[in-house]
XYZ file of C-alpha atoms in Angstrom:
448
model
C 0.000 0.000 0.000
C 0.956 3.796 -0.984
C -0.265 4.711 2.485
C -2.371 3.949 5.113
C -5.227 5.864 4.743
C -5.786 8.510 1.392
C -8.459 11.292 2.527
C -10.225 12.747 -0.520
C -11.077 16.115 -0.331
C -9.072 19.318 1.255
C -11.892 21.185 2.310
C -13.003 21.825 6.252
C -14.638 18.058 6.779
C -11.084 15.961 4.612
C -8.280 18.494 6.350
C -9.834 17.437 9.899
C -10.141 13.967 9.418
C -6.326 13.765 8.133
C -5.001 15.592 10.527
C -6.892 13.080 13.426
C -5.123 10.286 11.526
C -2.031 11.893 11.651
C -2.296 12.001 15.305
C -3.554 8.372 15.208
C 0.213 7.547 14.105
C -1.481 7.267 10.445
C 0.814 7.914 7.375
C -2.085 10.241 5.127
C -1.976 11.196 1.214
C -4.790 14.080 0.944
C -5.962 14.490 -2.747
C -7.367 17.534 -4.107
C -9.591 17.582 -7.276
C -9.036 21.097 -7.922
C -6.212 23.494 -7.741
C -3.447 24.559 -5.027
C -3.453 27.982 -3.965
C -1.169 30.548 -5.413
C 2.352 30.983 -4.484
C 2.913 32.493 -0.807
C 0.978 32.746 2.148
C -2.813 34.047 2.015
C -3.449 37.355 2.895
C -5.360 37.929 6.157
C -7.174 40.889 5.383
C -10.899 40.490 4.002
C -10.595 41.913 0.736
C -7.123 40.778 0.207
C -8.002 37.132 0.733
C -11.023 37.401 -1.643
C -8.750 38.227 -3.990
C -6.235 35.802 -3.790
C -8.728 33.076 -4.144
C -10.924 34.835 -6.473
C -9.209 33.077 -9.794
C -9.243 29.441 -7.981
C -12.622 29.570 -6.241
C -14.976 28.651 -8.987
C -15.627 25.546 -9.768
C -14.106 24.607 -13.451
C -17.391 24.580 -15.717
C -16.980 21.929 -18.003
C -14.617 19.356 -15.793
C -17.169 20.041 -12.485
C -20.706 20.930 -14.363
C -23.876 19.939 -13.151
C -27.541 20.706 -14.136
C -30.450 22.555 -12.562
C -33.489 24.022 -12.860
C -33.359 28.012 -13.769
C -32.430 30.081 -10.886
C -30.563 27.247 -8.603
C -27.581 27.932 -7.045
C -25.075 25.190 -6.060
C -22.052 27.085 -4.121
C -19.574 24.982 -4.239
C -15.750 25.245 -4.769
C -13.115 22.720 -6.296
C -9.496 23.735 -5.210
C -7.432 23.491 -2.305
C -9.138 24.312 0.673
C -12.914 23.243 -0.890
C -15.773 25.290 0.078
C -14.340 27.143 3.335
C -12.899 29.531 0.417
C -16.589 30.874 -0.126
C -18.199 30.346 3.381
C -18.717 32.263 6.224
C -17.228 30.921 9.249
C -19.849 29.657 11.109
C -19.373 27.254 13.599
C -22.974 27.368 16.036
C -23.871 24.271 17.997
C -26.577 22.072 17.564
C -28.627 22.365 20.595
C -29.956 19.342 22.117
C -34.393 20.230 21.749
C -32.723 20.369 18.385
C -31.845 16.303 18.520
C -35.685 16.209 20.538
C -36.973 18.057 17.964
C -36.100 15.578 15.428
C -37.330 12.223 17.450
C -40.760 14.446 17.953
C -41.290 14.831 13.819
C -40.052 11.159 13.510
C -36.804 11.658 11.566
C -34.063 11.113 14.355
C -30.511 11.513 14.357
C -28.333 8.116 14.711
C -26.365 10.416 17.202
C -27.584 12.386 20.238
C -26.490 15.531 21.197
C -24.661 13.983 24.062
C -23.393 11.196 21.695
C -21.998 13.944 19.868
C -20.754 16.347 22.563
C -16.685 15.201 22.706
C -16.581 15.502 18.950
C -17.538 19.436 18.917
C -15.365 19.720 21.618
C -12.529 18.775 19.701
C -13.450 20.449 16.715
C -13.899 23.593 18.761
C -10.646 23.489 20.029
C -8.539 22.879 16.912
C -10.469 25.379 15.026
C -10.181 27.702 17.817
C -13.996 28.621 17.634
C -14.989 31.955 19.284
C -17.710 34.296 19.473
C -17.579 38.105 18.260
C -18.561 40.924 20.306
C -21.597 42.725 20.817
C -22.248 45.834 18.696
C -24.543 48.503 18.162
C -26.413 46.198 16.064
C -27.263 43.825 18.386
C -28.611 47.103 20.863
C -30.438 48.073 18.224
C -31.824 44.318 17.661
C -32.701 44.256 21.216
C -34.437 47.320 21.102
C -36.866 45.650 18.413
C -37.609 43.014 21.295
C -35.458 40.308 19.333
C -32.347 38.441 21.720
C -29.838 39.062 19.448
C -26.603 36.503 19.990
C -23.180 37.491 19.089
C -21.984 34.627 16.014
C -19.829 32.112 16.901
C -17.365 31.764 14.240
C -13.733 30.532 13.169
C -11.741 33.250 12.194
C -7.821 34.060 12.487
C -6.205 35.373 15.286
C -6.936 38.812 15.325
C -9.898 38.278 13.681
C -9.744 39.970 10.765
C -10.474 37.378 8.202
C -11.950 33.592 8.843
C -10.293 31.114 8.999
C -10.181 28.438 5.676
C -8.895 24.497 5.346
C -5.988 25.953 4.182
C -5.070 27.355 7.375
C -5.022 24.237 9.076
C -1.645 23.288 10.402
C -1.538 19.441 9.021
C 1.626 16.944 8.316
C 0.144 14.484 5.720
C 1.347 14.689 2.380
C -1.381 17.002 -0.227
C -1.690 16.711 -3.744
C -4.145 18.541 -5.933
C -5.281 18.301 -9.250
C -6.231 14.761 -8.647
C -9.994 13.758 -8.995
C -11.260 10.719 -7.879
C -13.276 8.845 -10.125
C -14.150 5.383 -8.531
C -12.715 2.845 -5.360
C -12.075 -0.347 -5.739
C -11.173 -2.897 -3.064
C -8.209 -5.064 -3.037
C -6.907 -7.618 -0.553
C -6.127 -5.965 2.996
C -6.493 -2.169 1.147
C -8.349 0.085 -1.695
C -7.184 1.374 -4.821
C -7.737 4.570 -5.712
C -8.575 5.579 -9.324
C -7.779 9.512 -10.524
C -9.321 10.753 -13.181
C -5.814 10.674 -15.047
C -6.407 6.719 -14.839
C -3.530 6.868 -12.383
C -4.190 4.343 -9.561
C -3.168 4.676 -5.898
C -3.582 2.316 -3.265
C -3.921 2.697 0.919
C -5.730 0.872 3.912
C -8.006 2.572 4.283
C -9.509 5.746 2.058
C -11.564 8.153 4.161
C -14.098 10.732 1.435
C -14.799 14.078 2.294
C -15.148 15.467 -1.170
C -18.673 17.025 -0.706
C -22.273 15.524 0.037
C -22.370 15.397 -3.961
C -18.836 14.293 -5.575
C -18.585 11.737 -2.444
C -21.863 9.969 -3.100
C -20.354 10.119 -7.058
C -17.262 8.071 -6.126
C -19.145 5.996 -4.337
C -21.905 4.462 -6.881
C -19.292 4.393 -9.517
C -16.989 2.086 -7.182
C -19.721 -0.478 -6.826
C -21.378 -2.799 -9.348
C -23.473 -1.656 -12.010
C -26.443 -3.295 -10.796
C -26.321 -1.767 -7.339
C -25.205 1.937 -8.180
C -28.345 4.281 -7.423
C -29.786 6.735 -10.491
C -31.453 8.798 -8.041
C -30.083 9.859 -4.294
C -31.629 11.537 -1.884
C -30.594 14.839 -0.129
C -31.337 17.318 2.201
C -30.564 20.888 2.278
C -31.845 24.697 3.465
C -34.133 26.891 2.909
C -32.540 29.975 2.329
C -33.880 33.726 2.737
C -33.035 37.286 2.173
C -33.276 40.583 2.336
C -31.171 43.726 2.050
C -32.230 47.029 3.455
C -30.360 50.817 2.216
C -30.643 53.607 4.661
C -28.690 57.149 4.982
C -25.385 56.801 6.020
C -24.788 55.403 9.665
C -21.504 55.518 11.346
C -20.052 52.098 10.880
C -19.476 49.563 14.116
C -15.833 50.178 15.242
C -13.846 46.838 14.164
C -9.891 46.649 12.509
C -9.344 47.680 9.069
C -9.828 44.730 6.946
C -11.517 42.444 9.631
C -14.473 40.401 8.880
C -18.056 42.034 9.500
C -19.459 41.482 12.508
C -23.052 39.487 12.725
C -25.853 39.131 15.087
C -27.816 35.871 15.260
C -31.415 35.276 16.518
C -31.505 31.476 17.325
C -34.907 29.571 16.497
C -37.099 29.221 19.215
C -37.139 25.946 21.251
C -40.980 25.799 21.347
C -41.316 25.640 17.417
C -40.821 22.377 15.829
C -41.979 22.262 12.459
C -40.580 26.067 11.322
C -37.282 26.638 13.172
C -34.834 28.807 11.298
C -32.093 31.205 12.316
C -31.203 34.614 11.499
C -27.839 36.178 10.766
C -28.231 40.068 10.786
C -25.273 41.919 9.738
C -24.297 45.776 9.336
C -24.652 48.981 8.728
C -21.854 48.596 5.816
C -21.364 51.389 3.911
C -23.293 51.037 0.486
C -20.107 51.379 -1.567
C -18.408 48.140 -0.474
C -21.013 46.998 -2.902
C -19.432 46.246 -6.796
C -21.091 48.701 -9.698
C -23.425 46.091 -11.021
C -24.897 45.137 -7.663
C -25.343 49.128 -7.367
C -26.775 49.484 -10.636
C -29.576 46.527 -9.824
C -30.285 48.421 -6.516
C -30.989 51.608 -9.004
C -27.796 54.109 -7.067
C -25.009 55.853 -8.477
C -21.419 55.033 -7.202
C -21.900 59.004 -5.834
C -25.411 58.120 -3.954
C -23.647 55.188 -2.665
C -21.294 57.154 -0.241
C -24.209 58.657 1.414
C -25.911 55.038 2.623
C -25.217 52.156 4.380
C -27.075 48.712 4.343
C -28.276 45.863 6.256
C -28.685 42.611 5.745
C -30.780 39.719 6.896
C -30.528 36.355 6.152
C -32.638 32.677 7.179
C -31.851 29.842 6.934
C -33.711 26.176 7.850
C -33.672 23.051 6.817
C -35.859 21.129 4.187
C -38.964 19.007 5.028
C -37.364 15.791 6.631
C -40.282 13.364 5.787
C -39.381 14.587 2.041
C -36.072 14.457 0.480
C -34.574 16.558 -2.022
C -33.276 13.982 -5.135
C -30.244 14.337 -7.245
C -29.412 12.266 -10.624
C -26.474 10.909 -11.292
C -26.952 11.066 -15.240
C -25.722 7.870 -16.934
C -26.062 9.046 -20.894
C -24.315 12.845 -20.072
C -21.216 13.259 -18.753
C -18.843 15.891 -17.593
C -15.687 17.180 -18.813
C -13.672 14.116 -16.703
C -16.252 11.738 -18.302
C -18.428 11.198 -14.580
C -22.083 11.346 -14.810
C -23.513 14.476 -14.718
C -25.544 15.551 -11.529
C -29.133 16.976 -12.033
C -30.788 18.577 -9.208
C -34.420 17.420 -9.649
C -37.190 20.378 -9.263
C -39.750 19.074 -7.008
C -42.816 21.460 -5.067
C -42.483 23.056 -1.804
C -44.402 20.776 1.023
C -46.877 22.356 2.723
C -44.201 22.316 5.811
C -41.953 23.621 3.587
C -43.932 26.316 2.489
C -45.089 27.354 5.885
C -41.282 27.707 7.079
C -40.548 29.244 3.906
C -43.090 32.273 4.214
C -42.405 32.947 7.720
C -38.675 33.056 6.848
C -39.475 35.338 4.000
C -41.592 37.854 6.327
C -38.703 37.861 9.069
C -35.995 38.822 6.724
C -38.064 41.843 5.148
C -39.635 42.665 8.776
C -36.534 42.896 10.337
C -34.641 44.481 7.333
C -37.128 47.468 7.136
C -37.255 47.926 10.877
C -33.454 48.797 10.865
C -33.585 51.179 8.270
C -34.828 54.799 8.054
C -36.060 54.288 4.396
C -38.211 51.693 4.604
C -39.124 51.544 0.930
C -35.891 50.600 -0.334
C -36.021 47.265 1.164
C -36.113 44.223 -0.987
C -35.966 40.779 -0.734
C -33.053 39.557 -2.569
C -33.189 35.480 -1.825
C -37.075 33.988 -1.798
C -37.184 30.634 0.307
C -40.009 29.702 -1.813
C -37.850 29.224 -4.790
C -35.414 26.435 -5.521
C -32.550 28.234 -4.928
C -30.503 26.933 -2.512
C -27.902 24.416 -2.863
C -24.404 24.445 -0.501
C -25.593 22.715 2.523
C -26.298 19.698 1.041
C -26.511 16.320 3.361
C -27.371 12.833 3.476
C -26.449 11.663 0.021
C -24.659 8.362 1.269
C -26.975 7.382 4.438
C -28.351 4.392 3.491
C -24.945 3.026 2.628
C -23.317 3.492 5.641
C -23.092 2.012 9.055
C -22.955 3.825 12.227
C -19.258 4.367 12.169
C -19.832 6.089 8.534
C -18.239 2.984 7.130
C -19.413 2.167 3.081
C -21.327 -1.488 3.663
C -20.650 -2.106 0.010
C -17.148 -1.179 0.304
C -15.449 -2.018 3.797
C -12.328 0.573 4.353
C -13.700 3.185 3.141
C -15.338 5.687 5.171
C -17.704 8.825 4.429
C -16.376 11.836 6.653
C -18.293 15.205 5.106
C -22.249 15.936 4.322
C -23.119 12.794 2.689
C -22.936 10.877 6.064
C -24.983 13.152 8.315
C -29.104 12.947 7.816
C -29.890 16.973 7.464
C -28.629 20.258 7.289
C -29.993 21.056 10.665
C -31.569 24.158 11.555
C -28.544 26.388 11.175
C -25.308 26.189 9.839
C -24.098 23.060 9.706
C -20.104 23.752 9.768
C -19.429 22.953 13.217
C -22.006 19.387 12.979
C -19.810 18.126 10.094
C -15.862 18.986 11.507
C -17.539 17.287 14.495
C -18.641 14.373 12.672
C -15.309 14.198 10.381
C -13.475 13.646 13.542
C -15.622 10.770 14.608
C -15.462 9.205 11.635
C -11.719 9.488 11.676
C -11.649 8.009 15.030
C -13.606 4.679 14.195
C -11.011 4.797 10.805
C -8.053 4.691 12.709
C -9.804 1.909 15.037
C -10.720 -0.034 11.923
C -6.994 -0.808 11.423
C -6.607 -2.120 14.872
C -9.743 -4.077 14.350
């Protein structure tokens, strides 16, 4: 064997789980599909960083396409450091009513909060998760009778920018521009097929290449009888709305540091229409690019005399009915995989209830903060279907509780496509937590 375990992926869920099997005395290849970063260390201001990764954070169209119905957005990334490039360091904890929640609407969790608990932990400390500080936003949140939390996020020290994979202090060996196509299992290890038709071999291969590519890799590794045409998924619901008002004196915070947030947490006694809301500003209206102006109808010269808010929620899909993907058989992408097709299907009447009150909070809460309440608008609709990032659950019914492939013993599923929803706000800190579990029962599987 090349190794003893090859983690596929580099994003926040793969760089985790190789860095616990590094500890685990584990020699670890980590493969990247997409590209390395530039030359040189990444900047740690905000606007610095964004453009540093701006040329390597898209996802190569024809090598990673995908189909969808008009309007959907799948954020994604493909390069070193996956989809922590584009995200926003979030890192809240599941609650435990949220766990209760779950058993109450008849979709539980394999895992209880408890079960759970040393995992986040962990992940907490090796991310070095903290919470902001309170701001004039969150007074002024108060003073609209909402309790207004400050976000708990990753970010740098200093906290000017947040934190990304590729920040991650880790020994094993990376190497990008290497897609995985399928697995295939050999005596005592798996061998590991790139899309260059190179094949590497370890112990044991751990995926973490998203909910999506990871279920890919692993239908195309089994027989052709048994691979799956149609997965199912969960994901959010995701609203928005953005609010202009006359210039406001901007929450004191270092020059290039990320913006701070205020969160409203869903409220325990809700269980079919919990969401959370991330409130951030006032930012002055110029930070804003010149088409993004345009849209909003101002002049680069109007823009220095207004600031904005926004509001954002977020909640998971209907539980009791599944999002599906394809995996297209007859079109392929530009590495020859089957195409994925996200597959349009109505609201639920759950769905649409969460989605509407969603909706109303984000333009509710966006007009109250401003002093021009007519220039509010809602810029994300969770009625459409129009999310796509926080995929989850693609590889559930293949795995056992250890988030071990039954099909395919050695291999392990360590991101999104192990865990059974998106949960009820973001999921970040959930998935490191559950990449370093799944590490763990890896690194047990060789003692085993």
């Amino acid at each position: 064997m090349d190794v003893d375990a090859i983690v596929v992926g580099s994003g926040l869920c793969g760089t985790l789980a190789a860095r616990r099997l590094v500890r685990q005395g584990c020699s670890v290849l980590l493969l990247e599909g997409g590209p390395g970063l530039p030359r040189g260390r990444l900047p740690d201001d905000v606007a610095g960083f964004q453009r540093a990764v701006a040329t390597i954070a898209r996802a190569d169209g024809p090598a990673w396409s995908f189909r969808a119905p008009r309007g959907f957005e799948w954020h994604r990334a493909r390069a070193q450091g996956g989809r922590t490039l584009v995200w926003g360091g979030w890192m809240e904890r599941p609650p435990a009513d949220y766990f209760a929640a779950r058993r109450k609407l008849g979709a539980p969790w394999p895992l209880t909060a408890q079960g759970l608990s040393p995992w986040l932990r962990r992940a907490e400390q090796w991310l070095s998760v903290r919470s902001g500080s309170r701001t004039q936003l969150h007074a002024a949140l108060e003073r609209l009778g909402h309790c207004a939390a400050v976000k708990r996020e990753c970010v740098l020290p200093g906290g000017r920018r947040m934190w990304t994979a590729v920040d991650q202090k880790l020994s094993a060996r990376l190497r990008c521009d290497s897609p995985v196509t399928r697995l295939e299992r050999l005596p005592g290890g798996v061998a590991v097929e790139l899309a260059s038709k190179e094949t590497l071999s370890a112990t044991r291969v751990v995926l973490a290449a998203s909910p999506i590519e990871t279920a890919r890799i692993v239908e195309a590794s089994l027989p052709r009888a048994q691979r799956r045409q149609r997965l199912e998924l969960a994901d959010h619901l995701i609203a928005g709305a953005i609010a202009i008002s006359t210039r406001r004196p901007v929450t004191s915070r270092p020059v290039g540091a990320a913006e701070s947030s205020a969160v409203i947490h869903p409220d325990p006694r809700e269980q079919k229409a919990r969401f959370t809301v991330e409130v951030r500003g006032p930012t002055p209206l110029e930070t804003l690019d010149a088409e993004d102006l345009s849209t909003l109808g101002f002049t680069a010269a109007e823009a220095r005399r207004h600031s904005f808010f926004v509001v954002f929620a977020m909640g998971e899909t209907d539980p009791h009915a599944p999002r599906e993907l394809e995996l297209m058989a007859r079109a392929t992408d530009g590495l020859g995989r089957p195409l994925p097709r996200f597959v349009r299907r109505p609201h639920t009447r759950d769905e649409r209830r969460l989605a509407e009150r969603m909706n109303e909070r984000c333009l509710t809460l966006a007009g109250a903060l401003t002093d021009l309440p007519e220039k509010t608008f809602l810029i994300y609709d969770a009625l459409d279907f129009s999310s796509g990032g926080h995929e989850a659950g693609t590889c559930l019914e293949r795995l056992n509780a250890h988030g071990e492939v039954l099909e395919l013993p050695g291999v392990f599923v360590a991101d999104g496509a192990g865990v059974p929803a998106a949960t009820d706000r973001h999921p970040s800190l959930t998935l490191a937590a559950n990449a370093l579990r799944v590490a763990d029962a890896a690194a047990k599987s060789f003692r085993r």
